[in-house]
Each structure stands twice: as C-alpha cells, then as structure tokens.
C-alpha cells in the first residue's frame, strides 16, 4: 500500500473540505469534518477497487458471492483506515489541525442491517475475505431502516425506527446502470415449441432492483471487494405511466409504495421465523437481483455458462437466500436454454449452505399457496426439484413413505427451505463442532445418511482486526511489544504470548490495560445511565440478544439470590461486581421484553439500596450494537456464555471476549466447547448440564421444575421473589417469567442449572481475589484465541467448500 505522508494527507484533507463546504476545515463542525474525511477515503478506495476488479477480470479467478439477508457492519471509518494502513497518518494529521479522529468517528451511524450473530458473522467474513485476498463479495438488502433503535423508558424496552441514512452514507455508491428487474406474481404460460416446453412469465409486477455498492478493503493488501446491497424501486416505464394516463394516479402511487416496502425495513427477529409474505418478497428480491447481476457480469467477461460452477461460488447464510437455487435454475433453463440435467449440475456445484440453528421455531417454511402466487415460475421449478428428489428417495427407501414425506421439500402444503437448501447445494455446514454433530446425528440425520459427504463443520470466527486491533489498542500495543506484529497477519501467532502470561510484569500490565478500558466503560455507563460504577469491581458482562435460550433469567436469579444473601449477611465476603447487561428483544417477543424489565427493576432496587450498592451494581445499557460492543468487550473481566446446552449453535461474542482477555463462564454449548478445549479446565469456568443430559430430557421427559424448587428452598424463595412485589410494586409484572419457569416447566432448564451456576460463581470470586492469577488466565485466553479469527474460518471455507483460487497470495 502506498501509504501517504502526513503532509500529503493534511493537504488532501483540507482541499477535500474546501471542495465540499467552500470554507476552511477549522471552521467546520465535526459532522462536516467526518463527511469530508469519509469522502476523501472513499475516493482513495475507488482506485483500489478498480485495480482489484481489473485483476479479477484478467486472472479469471473464482468469484465467491456471500448471500445474506443481514450484514451487521457497524461503523466503517476506523476499520477502513486500519486496513488501508492510514490510521496513524490520519490520526496524527488531524491532530495537527486540532481535530480528534475519535470525535469524527463518533459521527458515523452504525450500519445496523442485522439482528445479531448471523449478520455480524457476514460482516466479519467480508473483512476476512478481503484481507486474505479472496475474491469474495457480499450480496444483501439495503434496508432503509436497519435494526430498531432501543430506548429504555420506565424500565421497559421501547422501539424507535433506525433512520441510519438520514445524513447520507459516504461509503456507498448507487449504481443505477446496474439495476435489474425482479418479477413477482402473474402467470406462467407454457408453450410447446418443437417438443420443447417454453415458459413465459406474464402479467407479473416488475420491481426495479437498484444496487448500492460499498467497498470492503483488505488489510494492507491492495484489495477492495464489493458489498452489493439492493434497494427496491418502482419501474419507471409504461407500467405506472399507463395507469397514470388512465387517470389511475392512486394506483400508480399504490404500486410505488408497495414496491418500496420491500427494502423498507429489516425484520427484527432473531432465531424466530414469521411466515410473512413481505419477508418472502424480500428474500426473492435480493436473491433474484443478485443472481441476475452475477450472471450478467460473468457473461460480459466472456464466461462460458457451462463453466459457471468452476468460476463462481454462491454461498447462502442460513436458509433466507435459499431461492438462489431455483432462481439459478430458472435462468439456466429459461434464459440460457440448458437441459434440466446440465442446469442442475451447475446449480448444485455452485451453491453451498450454512445452517445456523436447530431450533424448530426458527426453521423457514412457506405456505404453498403464498409461494405459488408470489413466485409462480419459481414454484414450478421447486416442484420439479422435489419430484426428482423424492423419486431418488423411493429407490433407497422402498415403501418407507413416512421417511420420504418427512424429507420432501414440499409436504403438508409447505415449502421447507432447509430441505431445498440441502438438496440443491453441494455443501451443508454447521457453525461449531457440537452444532454440526447435532445436525448429523439428530436434526438432519436422514439427510446425513442420504448425503454423508455434503455435511461438514466450519467453526465460526471473528475478525481480530476490528475486535482486537481496532477496539483494544492498549492490548494490541502490549502484544506487539512482547511477541511482535506477526499475529496481525497470522493470528495463531498469538500463541507466542502464552509464555508471557507467567510473568508478573506482564500480568500487571494486562491488569493496567484492562483497568483503563474499564474506566472508559465506566464513563460511558455514567453518561448513558447516570449510574456510577467502580472500575475496580469485577465487570461481569452478559450482552447479546435477549432470548429465553440465552438465559439472561439465570443470571437474574443469581443476582436476586446474591442480593438476599447480602441483606441477610452484610459481612459476607464477596468480590464487588458490576453486572452489565445489554441486548435487544424482538418487538413481538413478550417474555424477552419482560426480561429486560426485570433486569432494570433489579438494577433499580439493588443500585439504590445502601446496604449492598457498594458491593454490587446492575446496569442495563440500551441499544446494543457493534459500536457499543466495541466499548464493552475490551472492558470485561467475566464473559457470560450461559445458554441452555445444545441451543446456541456457536456464539461469536464468546470469541470476542476471549480475544480481549475476559474469562468465560459457560455451559458446554456451541463454540464454548472449543474455547474450553483450547484453554483447558483451569482457564475457564464450566458449569451446567451437558448436551447428552439436555437431549435426554428433551426426548424422554422426566424433568420437573416444581420438583426442583421443592428440593431447593433457596431456589424456591428466589423464584418467589419474581411475584412477591420485591422488584416491582405490581406483583404481576414478571408473571410471564415466573410462568415460563413454573407453569411451562422451564423449557430452558434455568432452575436445573441454578445450583451449579452458583457454585461456579463462587469459584469465580475465589479466583478473582488473586489478581495476578486472574491476569495469567486472561493472558492464556488471549494467547489461544487466534484460531477463532474469522481468517481461519474463511480459509477453511475457501479450501474445502468454495475451491477458490489464488489463496493467500501476498501473505
Ligand atoms: C458478536 C455480536 C453478536 C453475537 O453475540 P452472541 O453472544 O454470540 O449471540 C450480537 N450482536 C452484536 C452487536 C455483536 O457484535
């Protein structure tokens, strides 16, 4: 990378500012200064993009397209500067102009086009693909409104719209010239031409898909890949003008509104599927636009359609983009005139699929009526795929009709998206070892026996560039000073830090860095909530989506129990703690919203009770998102990863915390298992039921929450505190949580794991007393976190799923 000198930067920046605002930068507002800096950087990236594309077109290397309904990017300025190698020059240059880079960074709106882990994974993967010199691009939706903004009012969550584009977006470029038409509804007319059936899609409603491109810059390697997000617009041709001429003005407006609704807003549900027509429209909209534009680009550069699968890989992030499969078939059959067999060979060789959850409430299935009406031609193709698949099952499972119908793609008047994704792809991967084993042995075992070679594991990862180097500069400096800079390009070199974890001066230094990060977070907590917390207390963070399976309630019950104990025994010897919660509940998920109210209510009682508030504080930080995570994670001592075993497919915040030197308290679920394997028993706090025990209860029953409470008086009392007015005058305020435990028999085994959780928390306190010991554990966690870089994950995808070429050039 031709890094710029400070002098040149200042000159270019000043001139950019003048060009935009017609005055000198010293008179500008920070927002204008941010805009000017963003535009300057965006222009510099343009050159990198052009060079990258030229290279891709001439070398004809395989292009990977990552289709995802969500990309949770957060802010781009800081990370882009880091990857361009311009962070220092820019910071120093601005300083000479009396400008603080951090003040500008804060003007950037988080790009929050995702719910949580799944969307953030897509963002980490984009960063890793670009940084590893892999020709990998994103394809998604440019939602006008991202994930809602959360406010806490009277202890409750209130949702506001996330108007993230209000001030514009310096990183994107609208490409009207690359727009595509996506067709909805209408009929299919079949014509027989010389014995060949020709399909005409008629009377459809056209939607114009306009792409907005955002460059994704690799780490100091002159690569800029592309994230293409599609926006839905009315087609400006005869269609609406003809209604207009007929005086049917309202109809034209109605059409425009219904079209724009498609990319209006992100569905705020995580791990829960709602069969709304608009959602199916969104899915087909971006998939169709994406596949059409990929094929158009491929043919423009003289690609032979019969080699498509050798030159292109299409990856689908969960089942949301599964319509890639029938859409590619449609184009190959109807537009490229290939035979079914050729089209099927190309499609299945091209597509690969990642499964993200085994929870049945999250599995997508679309009513046949809705599907057929919205996508008549696509439905015909899915029917044909289903018929051929079922025929192949008949050969293997003679007379086993139950098995065949349970595996069918279309059954009971539903189209099952996961089945279509498995049948129409060449690779199905889970996201952590345990999750993949459960897919193979339980959830998808029939498919695994039928297609044993399709199934594989790719344990998730996180980009260490954003989650360590950018968000924790103090720790990064210590690492560079001790083990050198090689871990930046080769994160597993962090292992070299293990021997330093034994040294007392390093342990002290780790403690000092953590304290500084905690003081920063304490300031943020004070600004946002007014609550004053002690940076010397143990910072215990439980931050993620609010969901029953993530068991924020288990943490709540434990705090409620601790509160009772401190009241009864004021001299009880405990480590002072700050309990930090953050996370959004889906707007329609009552139990999760009730949990937020409980956390805030506990906070109000505990924080205002002078008998305990020197020892414990409970904080809920509103509007959790990528930027807030970047402040919380480097300041955390204890990382709460306490999902019901088998329910958290992988988790990724567990990895972010580990990399920043927090110790994990965890069930043996998802990637926690692999973290445990890395650091060993002594450097993690494991508790709770294992997967065998949980699956056994789920399959065979035998668990009684009422019995649990009868046996454990302390537990009974704590659960009773939910409905006795202790945390809210309205005794019914937390009735839904109480009922989920006691009436609905505690589906997520909160009470079952309670005692074991308390025990291990006592061990946490014991361990934290020895500050050096604790910091040594942190050092070992940091040292072993390298394999959780998404660079490792992406190398595995590239080598064993995508077959991408030119891997690791320049590295
Ligand atoms: C990493 C991340 C997540 C995923 O967290 P889990 O604890 O793995 O569920 C969710 N939201 C944001 C903003 C993140 O950065």
PDB file of C-alpha atoms in Angstrom, residues 18 55 60 74 136 160 242 275 318 323 374 381 391 399 403 415 460 475 624 684 698 704 742 772 801:
ATOM      1  CA  UNK A  18     -12.890  23.203   0.783  1.00  0.00           C
ATOM      2  CA  UNK A  55      -7.091  -8.121 -11.763  1.00  0.00           C
ATOM      3  CA  UNK A  60     -10.440 -15.051 -14.110  1.00  0.00           C
ATOM      4  CA  UNK A  74     -21.207  -1.208  12.443  1.00  0.00           C
ATOM      5  CA  UNK A 136     -15.411 -12.700  -2.085  1.00  0.00           C
ATOM      6  CA  UNK A 160     -37.762   3.550  17.564  1.00  0.00           C
ATOM      7  CA  UNK A 242     -50.136   3.851 -18.303  1.00  0.00           C
ATOM      8  CA  UNK A 275     -44.320 -16.509   7.674  1.00  0.00           C
ATOM      9  CA  UNK A 318     -28.843 -19.701   6.579  1.00  0.00           C
ATOM     10  CA  UNK A 323     -34.185 -19.203  -3.527  1.00  0.00           C
ATOM     11  CA  UNK A 374     -45.939 -14.732  -5.455  1.00  0.00           C
ATOM     12  CA  UNK A 381     -39.072 -25.376 -10.537  1.00  0.00           C
ATOM     13  CA  UNK A 391     -38.007 -40.250  -6.797  1.00  0.00           C
ATOM     14  CA  UNK A 399     -42.091 -48.399   0.953  1.00  0.00           C
ATOM     15  CA  UNK A 403     -39.449 -41.110   5.869  1.00  0.00           C
ATOM     16  CA  UNK A 415     -42.159 -25.479   1.085  1.00  0.00           C
ATOM     17  CA  UNK A 460     -17.332 -19.546  13.323  1.00  0.00           C
ATOM     18  CA  UNK A 475      -3.731  -4.655  24.494  1.00  0.00           C
ATOM     19  CA  UNK A 624     -26.760  -2.791  21.993  1.00  0.00           C
ATOM     20  CA  UNK A 684     -12.463 -21.226  32.007  1.00  0.00           C
ATOM     21  CA  UNK A 698     -35.949 -33.207  25.698  1.00  0.00           C
ATOM     22  CA  UNK A 704     -39.923 -31.170  36.777  1.00  0.00           C
ATOM     23  CA  UNK A 742     -43.122 -22.916  36.943  1.00  0.00           C
ATOM     24  CA  UNK A 772      -2.086 -11.985  39.234  1.00  0.00           C
ATOM     25  CA  UNK A 801     -16.241 -25.557   0.200  1.00  0.00           C
TER      26      UNK A 801
END
